[in-house]
Coordinates of N, CA and C in Angstrom, one line a residue:
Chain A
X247 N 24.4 -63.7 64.3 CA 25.0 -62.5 63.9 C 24.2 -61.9 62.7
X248 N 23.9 -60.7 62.8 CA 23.4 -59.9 61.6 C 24.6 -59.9 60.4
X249 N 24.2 -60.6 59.5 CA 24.4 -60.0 58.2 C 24.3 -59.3 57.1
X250 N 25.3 -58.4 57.2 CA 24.9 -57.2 55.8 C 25.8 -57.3 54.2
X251 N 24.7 -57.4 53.4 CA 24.9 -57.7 52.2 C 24.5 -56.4 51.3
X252 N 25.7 -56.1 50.4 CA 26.0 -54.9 49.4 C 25.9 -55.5 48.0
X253 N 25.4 -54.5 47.1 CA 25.0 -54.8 45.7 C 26.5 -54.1 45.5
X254 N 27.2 -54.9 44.2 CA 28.2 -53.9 44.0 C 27.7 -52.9 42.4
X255 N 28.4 -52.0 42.1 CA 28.2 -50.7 41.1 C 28.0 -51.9 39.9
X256 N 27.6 -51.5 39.0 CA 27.4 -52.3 37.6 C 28.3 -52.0 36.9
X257 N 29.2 -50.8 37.0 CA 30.3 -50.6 35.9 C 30.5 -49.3 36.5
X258 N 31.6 -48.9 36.3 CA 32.2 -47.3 36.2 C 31.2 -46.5 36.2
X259 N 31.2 -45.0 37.2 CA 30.4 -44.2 36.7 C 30.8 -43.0 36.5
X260 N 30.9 -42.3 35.5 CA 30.9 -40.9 34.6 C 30.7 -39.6 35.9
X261 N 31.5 -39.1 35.9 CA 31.6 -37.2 36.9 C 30.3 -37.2 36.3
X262 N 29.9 -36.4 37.5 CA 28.6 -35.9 37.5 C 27.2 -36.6 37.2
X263 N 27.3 -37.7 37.0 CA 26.2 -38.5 37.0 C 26.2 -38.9 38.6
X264 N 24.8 -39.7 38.9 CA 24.4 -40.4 40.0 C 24.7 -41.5 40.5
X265 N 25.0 -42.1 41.4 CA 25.7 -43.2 42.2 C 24.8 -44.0 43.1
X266 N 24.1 -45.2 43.6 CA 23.2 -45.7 44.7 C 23.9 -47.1 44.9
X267 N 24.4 -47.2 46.0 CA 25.0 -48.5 46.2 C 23.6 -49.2 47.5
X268 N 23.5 -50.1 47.5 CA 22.3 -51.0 48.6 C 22.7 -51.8 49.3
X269 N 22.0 -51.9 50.7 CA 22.6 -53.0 51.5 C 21.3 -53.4 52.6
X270 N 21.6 -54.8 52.6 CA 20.5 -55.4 53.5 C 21.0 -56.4 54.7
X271 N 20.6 -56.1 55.5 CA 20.6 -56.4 56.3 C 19.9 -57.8 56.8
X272 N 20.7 -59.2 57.6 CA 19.5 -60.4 57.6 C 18.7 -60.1 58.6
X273 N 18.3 -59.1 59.3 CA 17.5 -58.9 60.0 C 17.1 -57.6 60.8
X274 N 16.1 -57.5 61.1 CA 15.7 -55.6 61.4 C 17.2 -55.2 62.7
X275 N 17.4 -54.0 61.8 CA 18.0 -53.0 62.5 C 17.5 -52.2 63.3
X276 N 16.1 -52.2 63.6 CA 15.3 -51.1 64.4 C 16.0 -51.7 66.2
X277 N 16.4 -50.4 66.8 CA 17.4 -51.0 68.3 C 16.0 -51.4 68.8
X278 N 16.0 -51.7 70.6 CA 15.0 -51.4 71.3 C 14.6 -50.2 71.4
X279 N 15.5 -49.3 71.5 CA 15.5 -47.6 71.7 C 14.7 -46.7 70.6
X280 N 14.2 -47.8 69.7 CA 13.4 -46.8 68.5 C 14.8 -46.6 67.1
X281 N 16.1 -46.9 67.7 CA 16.7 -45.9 66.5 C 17.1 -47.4 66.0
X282 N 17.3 -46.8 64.7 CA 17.9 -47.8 63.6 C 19.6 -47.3 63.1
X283 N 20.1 -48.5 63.9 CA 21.8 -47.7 63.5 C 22.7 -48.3 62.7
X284 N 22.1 -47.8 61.4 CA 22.9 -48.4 60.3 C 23.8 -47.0 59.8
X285 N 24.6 -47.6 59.4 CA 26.0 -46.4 58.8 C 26.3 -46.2 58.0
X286 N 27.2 -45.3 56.7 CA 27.3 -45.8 55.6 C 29.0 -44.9 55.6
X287 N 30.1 -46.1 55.5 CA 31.6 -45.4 55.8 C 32.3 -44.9 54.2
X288 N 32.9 -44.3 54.2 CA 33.7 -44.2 52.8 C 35.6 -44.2 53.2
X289 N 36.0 -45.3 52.7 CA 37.4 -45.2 53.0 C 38.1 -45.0 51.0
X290 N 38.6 -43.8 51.1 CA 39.6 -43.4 50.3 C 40.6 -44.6 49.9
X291 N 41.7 -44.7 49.1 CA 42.4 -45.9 48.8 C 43.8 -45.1 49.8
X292 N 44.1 -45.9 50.1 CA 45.1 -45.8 51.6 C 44.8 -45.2 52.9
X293 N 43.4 -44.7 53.0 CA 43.0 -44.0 53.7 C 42.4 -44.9 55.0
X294 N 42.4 -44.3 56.1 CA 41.0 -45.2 56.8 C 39.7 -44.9 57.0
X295 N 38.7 -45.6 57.0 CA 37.5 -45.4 57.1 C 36.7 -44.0 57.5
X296 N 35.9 -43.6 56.8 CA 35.4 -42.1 57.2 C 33.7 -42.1 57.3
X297 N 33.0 -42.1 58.2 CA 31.9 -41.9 58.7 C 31.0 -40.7 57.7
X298 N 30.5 -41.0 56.4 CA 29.2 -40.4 56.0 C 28.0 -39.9 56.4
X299 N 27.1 -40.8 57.0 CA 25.8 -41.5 57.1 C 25.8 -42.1 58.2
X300 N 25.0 -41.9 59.5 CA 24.5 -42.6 60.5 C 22.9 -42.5 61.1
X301 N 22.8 -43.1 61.4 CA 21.2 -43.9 62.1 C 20.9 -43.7 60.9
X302 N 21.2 -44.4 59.6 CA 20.2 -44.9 58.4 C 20.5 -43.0 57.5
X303 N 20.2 -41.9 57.8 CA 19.9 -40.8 56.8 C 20.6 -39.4 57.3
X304 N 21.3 -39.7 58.2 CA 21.8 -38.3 58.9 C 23.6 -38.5 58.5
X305 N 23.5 -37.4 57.9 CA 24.8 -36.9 56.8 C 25.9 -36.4 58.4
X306 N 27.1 -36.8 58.4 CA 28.1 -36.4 59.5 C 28.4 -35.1 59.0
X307 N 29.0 -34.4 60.3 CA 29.8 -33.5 60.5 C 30.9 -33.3 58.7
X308 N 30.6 -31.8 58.3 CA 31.7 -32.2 56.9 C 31.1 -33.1 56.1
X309 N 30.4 -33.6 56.0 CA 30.0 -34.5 54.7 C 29.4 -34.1 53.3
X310 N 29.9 -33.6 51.9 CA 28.9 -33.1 51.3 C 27.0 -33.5 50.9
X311 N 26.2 -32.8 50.9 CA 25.1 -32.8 50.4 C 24.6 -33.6 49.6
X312 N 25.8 -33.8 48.9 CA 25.8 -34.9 47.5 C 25.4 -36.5 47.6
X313 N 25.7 -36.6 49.1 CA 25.5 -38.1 50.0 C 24.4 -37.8 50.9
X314 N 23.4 -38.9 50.0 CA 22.4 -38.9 50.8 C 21.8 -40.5 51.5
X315 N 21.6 -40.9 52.7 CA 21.0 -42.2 52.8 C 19.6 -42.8 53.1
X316 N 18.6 -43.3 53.0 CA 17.6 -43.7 53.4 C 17.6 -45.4 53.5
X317 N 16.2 -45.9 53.6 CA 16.1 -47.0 54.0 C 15.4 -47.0 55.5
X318 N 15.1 -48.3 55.6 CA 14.6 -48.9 56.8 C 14.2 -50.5 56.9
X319 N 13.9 -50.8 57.9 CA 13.8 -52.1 58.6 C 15.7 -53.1 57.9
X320 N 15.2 -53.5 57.0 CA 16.5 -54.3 56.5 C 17.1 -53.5 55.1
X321 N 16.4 -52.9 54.2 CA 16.7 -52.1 53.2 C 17.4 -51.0 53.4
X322 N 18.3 -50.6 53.0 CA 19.2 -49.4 52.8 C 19.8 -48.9 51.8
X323 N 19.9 -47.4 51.5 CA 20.7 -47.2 50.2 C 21.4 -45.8 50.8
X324 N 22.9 -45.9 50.0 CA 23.7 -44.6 49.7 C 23.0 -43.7 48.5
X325 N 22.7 -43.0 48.1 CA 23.2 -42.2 46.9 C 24.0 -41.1 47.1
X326 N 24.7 -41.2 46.1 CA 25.8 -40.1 45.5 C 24.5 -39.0 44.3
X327 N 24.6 -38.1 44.4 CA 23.9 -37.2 43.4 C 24.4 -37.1 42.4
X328 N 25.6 -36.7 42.3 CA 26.7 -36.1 41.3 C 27.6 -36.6 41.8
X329 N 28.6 -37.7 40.6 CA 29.7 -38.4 41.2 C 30.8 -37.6 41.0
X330 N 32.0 -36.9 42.2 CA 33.2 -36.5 41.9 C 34.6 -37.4 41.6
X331 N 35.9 -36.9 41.4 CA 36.4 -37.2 41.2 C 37.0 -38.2 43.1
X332 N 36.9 -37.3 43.9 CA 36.7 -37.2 45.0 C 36.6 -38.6 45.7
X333 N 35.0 -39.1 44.9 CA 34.5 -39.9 46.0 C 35.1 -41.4 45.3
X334 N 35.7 -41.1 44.9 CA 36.6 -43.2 44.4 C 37.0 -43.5 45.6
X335 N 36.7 -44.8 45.8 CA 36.9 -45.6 47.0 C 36.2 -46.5 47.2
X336 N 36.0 -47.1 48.3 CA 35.1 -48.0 49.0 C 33.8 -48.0 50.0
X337 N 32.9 -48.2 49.5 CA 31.8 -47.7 50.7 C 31.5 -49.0 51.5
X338 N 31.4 -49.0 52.5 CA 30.7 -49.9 53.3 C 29.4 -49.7 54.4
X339 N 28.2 -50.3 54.7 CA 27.3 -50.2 55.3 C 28.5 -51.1 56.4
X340 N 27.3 -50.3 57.8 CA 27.9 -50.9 59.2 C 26.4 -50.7 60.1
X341 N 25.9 -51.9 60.1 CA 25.4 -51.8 61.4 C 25.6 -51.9 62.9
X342 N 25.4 -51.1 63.4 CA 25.1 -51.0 65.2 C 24.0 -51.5 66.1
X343 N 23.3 -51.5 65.7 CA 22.1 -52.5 66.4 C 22.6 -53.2 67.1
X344 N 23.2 -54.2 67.0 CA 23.5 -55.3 68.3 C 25.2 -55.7 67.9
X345 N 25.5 -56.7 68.9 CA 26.8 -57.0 68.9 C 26.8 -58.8 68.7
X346 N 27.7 -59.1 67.5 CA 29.2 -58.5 67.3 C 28.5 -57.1 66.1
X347 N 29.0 -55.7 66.3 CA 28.7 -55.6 65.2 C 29.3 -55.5 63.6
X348 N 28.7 -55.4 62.6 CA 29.1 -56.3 61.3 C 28.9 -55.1 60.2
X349 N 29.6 -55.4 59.1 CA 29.6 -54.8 58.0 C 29.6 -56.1 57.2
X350 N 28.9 -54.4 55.8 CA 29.0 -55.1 54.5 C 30.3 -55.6 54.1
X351 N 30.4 -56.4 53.0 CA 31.5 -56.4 52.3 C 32.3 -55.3 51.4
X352 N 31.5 -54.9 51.1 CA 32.0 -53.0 50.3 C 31.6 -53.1 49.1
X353 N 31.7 -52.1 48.7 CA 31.0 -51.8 47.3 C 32.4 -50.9 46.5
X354 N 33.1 -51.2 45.2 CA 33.8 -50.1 44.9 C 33.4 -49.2 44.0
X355 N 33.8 -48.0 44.1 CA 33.4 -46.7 43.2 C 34.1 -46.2 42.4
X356 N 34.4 -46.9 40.9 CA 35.4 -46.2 40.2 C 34.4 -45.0 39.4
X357 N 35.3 -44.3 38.9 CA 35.1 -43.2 37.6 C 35.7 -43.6 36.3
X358 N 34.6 -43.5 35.5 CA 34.6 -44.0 33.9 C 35.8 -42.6 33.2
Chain B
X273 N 40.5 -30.4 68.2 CA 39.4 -31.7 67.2 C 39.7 -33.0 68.0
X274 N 38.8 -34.0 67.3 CA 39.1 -35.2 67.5 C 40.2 -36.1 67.1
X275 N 41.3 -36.8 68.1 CA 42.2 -37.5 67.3 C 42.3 -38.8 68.0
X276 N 42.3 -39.8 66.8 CA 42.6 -41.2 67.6 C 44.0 -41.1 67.3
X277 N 44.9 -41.7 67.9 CA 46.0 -42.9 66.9 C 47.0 -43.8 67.9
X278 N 46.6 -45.0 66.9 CA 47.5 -46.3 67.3 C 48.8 -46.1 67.1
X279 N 49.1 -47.1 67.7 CA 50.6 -47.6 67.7 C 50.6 -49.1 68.4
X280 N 51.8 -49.2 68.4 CA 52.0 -51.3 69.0 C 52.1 -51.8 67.5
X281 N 52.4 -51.6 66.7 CA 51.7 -53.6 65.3 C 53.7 -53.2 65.3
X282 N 53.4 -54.4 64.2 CA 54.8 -54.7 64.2 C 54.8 -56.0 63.4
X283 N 56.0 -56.2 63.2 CA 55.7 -58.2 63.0 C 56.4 -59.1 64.1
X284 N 55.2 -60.0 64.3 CA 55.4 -60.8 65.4 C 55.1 -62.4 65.0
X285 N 56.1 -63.5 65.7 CA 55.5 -64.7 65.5 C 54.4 -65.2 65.9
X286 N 53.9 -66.2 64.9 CA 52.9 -67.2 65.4 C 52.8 -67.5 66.8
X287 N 51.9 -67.4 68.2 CA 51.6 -67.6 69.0 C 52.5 -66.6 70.3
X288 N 53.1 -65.2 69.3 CA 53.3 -64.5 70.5 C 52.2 -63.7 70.8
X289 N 52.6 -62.5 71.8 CA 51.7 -61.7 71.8 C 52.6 -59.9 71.9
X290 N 50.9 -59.3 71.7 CA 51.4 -57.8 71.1 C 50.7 -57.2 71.8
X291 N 50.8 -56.0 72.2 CA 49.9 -54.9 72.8 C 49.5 -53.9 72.1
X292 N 48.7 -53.4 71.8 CA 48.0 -52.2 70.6 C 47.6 -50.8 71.7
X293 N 48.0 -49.6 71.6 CA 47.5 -48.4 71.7 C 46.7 -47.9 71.0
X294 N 45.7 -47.0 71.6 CA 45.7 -45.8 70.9 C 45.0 -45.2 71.4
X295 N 46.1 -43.9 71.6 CA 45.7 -42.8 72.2 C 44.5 -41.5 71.7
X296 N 43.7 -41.3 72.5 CA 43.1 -40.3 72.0 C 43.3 -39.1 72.7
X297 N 42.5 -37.9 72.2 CA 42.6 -36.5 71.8 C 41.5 -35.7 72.1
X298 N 41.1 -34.2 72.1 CA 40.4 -33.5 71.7 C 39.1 -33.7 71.6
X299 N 38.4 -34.7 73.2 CA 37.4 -35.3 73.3 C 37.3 -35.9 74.9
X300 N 36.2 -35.6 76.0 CA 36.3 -36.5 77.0 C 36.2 -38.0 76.5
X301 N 37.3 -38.6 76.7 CA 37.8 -40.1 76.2 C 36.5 -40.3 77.1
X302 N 36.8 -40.5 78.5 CA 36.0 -41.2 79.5 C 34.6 -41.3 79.1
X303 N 33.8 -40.7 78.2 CA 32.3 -40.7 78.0 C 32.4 -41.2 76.6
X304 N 32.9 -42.0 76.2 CA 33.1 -42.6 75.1 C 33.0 -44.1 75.1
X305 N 32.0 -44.9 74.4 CA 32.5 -46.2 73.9 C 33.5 -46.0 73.0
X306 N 34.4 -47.1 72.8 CA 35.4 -47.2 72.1 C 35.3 -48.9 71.4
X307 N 36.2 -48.9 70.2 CA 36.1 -50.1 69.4 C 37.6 -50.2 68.8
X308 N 37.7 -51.4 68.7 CA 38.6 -52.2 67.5 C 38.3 -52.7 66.2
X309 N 38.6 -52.2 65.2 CA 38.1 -52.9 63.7 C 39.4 -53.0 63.4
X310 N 39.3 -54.1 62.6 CA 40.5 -54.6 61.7 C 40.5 -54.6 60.1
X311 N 41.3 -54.9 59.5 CA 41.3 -55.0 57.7 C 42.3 -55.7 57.5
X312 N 41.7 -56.9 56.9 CA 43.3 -58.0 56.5 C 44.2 -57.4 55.0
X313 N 45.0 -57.3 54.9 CA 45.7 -56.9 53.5 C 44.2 -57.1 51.7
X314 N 44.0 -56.1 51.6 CA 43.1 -56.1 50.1 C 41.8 -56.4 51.0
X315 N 41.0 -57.0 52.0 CA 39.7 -57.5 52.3 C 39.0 -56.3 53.3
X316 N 37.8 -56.2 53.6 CA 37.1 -55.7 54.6 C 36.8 -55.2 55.5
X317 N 36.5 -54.5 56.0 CA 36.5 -54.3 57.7 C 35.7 -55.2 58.6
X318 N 36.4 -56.0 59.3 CA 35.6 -56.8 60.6 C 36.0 -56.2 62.3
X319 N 34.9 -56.1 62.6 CA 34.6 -55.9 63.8 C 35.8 -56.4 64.7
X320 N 36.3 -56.3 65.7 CA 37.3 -57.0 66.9 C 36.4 -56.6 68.4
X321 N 36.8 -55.8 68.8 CA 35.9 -55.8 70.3 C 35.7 -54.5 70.7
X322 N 35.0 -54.5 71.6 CA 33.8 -53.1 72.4 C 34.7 -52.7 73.7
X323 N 34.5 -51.7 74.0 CA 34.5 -51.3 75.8 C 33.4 -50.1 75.7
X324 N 32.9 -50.2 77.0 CA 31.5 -49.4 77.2 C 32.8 -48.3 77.8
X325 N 32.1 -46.7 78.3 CA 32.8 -45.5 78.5 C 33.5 -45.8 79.7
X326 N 33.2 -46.7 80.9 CA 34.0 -46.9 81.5 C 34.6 -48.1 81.9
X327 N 34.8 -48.6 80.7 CA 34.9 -49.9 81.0 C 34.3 -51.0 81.8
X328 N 33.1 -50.9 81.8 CA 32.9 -51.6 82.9 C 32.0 -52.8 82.0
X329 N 31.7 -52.9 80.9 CA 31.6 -53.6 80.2 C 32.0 -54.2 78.3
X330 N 32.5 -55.1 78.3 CA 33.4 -55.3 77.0 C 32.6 -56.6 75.9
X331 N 32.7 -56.3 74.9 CA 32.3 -57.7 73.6 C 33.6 -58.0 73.0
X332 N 33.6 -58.6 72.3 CA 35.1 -59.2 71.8 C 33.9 -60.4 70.3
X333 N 34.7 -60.0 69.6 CA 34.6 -61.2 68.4 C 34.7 -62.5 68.5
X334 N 33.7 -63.6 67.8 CA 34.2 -64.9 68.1 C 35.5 -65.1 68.0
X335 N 35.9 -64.5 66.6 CA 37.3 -65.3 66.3 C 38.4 -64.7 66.6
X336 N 38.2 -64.0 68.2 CA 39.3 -63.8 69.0 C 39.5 -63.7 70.5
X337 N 37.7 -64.0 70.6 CA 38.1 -64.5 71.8 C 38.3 -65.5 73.0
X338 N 38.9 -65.7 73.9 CA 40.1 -66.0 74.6 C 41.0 -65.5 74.2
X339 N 41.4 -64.9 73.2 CA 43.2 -64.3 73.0 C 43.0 -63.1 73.0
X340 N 42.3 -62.1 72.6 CA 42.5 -60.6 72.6 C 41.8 -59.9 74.1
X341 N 41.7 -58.9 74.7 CA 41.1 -58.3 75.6 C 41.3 -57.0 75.4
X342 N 40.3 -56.4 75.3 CA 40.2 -54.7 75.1 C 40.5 -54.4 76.6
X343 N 41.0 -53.1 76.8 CA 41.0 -52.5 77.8 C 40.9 -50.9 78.0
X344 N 41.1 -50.3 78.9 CA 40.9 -49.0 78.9 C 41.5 -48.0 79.9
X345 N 42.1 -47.0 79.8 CA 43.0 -46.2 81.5 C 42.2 -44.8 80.9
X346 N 41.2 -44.5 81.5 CA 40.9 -43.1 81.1 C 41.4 -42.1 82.0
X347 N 42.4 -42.2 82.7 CA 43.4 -41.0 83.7 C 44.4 -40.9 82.4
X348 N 44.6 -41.7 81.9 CA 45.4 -41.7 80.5 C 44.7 -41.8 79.1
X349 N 43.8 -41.4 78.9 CA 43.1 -41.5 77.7 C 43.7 -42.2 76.7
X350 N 44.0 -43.3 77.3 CA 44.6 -44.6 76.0 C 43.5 -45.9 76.2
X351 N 43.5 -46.3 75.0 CA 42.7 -47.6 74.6 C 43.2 -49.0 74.1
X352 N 43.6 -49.8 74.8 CA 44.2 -50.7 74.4 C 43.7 -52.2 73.7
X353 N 44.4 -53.0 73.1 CA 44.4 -54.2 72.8 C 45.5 -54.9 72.9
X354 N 45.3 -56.0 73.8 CA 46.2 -57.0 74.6 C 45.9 -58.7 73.4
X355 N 46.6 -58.6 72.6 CA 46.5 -59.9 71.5 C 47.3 -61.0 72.1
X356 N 46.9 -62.0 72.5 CA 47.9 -63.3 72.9 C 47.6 -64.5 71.6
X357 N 48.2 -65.4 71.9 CA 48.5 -66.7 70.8 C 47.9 -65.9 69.7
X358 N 49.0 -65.4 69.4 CA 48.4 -64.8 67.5 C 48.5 -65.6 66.5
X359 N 48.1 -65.5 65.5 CA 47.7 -66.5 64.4 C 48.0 -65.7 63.0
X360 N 48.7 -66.4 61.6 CA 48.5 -65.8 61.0 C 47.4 -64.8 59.8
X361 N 46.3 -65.3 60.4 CA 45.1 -64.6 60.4 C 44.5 -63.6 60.6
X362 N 45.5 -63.4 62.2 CA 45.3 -62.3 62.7 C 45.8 -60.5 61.6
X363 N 46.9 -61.0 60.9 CA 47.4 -59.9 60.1 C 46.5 -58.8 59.2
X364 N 46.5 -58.0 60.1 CA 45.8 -56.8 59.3 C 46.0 -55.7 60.1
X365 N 45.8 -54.3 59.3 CA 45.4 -52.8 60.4 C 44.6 -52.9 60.9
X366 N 45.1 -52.3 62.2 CA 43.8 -52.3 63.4 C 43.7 -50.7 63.6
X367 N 42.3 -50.8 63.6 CA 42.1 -49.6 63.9 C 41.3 -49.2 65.1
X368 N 41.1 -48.0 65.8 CA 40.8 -47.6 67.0 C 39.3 -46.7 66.5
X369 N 38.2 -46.7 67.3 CA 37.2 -45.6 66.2 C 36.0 -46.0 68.1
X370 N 35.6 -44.7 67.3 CA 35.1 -43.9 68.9 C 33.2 -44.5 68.6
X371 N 32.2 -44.8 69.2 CA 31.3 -44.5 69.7 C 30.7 -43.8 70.5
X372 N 29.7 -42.2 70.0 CA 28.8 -41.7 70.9 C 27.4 -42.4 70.9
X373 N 26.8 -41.6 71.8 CA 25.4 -41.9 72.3 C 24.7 -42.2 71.2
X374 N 24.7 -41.9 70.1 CA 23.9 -41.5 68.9 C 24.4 -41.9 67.7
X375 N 25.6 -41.8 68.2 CA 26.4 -41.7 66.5 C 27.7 -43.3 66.8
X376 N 27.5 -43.6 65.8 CA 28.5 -44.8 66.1 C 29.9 -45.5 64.8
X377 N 30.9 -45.1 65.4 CA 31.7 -45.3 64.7 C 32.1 -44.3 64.1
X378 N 31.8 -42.9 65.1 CA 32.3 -41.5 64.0 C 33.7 -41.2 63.8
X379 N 34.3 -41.6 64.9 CA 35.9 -41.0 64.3 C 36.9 -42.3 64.3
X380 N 38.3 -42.0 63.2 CA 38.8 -43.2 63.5 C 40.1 -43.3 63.3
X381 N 41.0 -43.6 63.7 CA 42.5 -43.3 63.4 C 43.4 -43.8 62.4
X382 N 44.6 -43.7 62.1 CA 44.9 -43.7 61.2 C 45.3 -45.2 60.9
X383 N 45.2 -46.4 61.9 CA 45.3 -47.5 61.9 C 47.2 -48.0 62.1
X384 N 47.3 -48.9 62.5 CA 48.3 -50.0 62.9 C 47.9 -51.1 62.5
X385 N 49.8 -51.4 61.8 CA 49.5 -52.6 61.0 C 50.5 -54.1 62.2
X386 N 49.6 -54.9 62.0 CA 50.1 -56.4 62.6 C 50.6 -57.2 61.8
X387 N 51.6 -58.1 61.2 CA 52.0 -59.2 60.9 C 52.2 -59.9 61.5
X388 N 51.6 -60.8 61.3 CA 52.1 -62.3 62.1 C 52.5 -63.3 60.8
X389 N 54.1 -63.4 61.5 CA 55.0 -64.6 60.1 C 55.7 -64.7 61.1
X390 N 56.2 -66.0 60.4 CA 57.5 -66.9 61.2 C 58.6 -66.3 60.5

């Protein structure tokens, strides 16, 4: 099974400052098909899970600008630009590449 | 728009079994992979099991299967989970969440909760 491992935040971060949570993967994400299908979810606190970020850097439907993702092979990163009040919660990487498929453990996002 | 949502959790004893819905919406169900993720109370999201768009092929997690079985009625655009000898381990929201061609894991519902206690 692929496992994906998240850095968590170092401390609270302050509105409007910048946000990068990381996640690696134990093994390449690149499919047969060329695409790399790593995700990056944000669940709200009572909420369920909400799709950001898929195939590694492509922002969903509705998602602000402020969330950006990059990475490749096993490296990956969220960043937040400007942190809102908004985005507290829990992020988690999810890869798709193969099955079973697995997530990180989560990363949480408070505001200082 | 797009809508999942479960139903079935409930609380059930150790080694009964439960059936899980969830219906979808505002999307040809039938051209869809579909999935099961779970979250135990305070912990993570893990994986539970796959069905390809027409069911004609399914994954399931180690640590459920023999007991769980995904299924599928796309005349009924419902998605099921069939849980047998449940454990208390098993306790967490399950949730229902769609796979496209491209995109995976884009939508997802509002989740159903399982207890398993004596």
């Amino acid at each position: 099974d692929i496992v994906m491992t998240q850095t968590a935040l170092s401390s609270p971060v302050a509105l409007g400052q910048p946000a990068s949570i990381s996640c690696r993967s134990s093994q390449s994400l690149v499919h047969s098909d060329g695409n790399t299908y790593l995700s990056w979810l944000q669940q709200r606190p009572g909420q369920p899970p909400r799709l950001l970020i898929y195939k590694v850097s492509n922002r969903f439907s509705g998602v602000p600008d402020r969330f950006s993702g990059s990475g490749a092979g096993t490296d990956f990163t969220l960043k937040i630009s400007r942190v809102e009040a908004e985005d507290v919660g829990i992020y988690y990487c999810a890869q798709a590449t193969q099955f079973p498929r697995t997530f990180g453990q989560g990363t949480k996002l408070e505001i200082k | 728009q797009v809508r999942l949502a479960e139903s079935g959790g409930g609380v059930v004893q150790p080694g009964r079994s439960l059936t899980l819905s969830c219906a979808a919406s505002g999307f040809t169900f039938s051209s869809y992979g579909m999935h099961w993720v779970r979250q135990a109370p305070g912990k993570g999201l893990e994986w539970v099991a796959a069905i390809w768009y027409d069911g004609g092929k399914t994954h399931h997690a180690d640590s459920v299967k023999g007991r769980f079985i995904i299924s599928r009625d796309n005349s009924k655009n419902l998605l099921y989970l069939r849980m047998n000898n449940l454990r208390a381990e098993d306790t967490a929201v399950y949730y229902c969440t769609r796979d496209s061609h491209s995109v995976r894991f884009d939508y997802w519902g509002q989740g159903t909760l399982v207890a398993v206690s004596s």
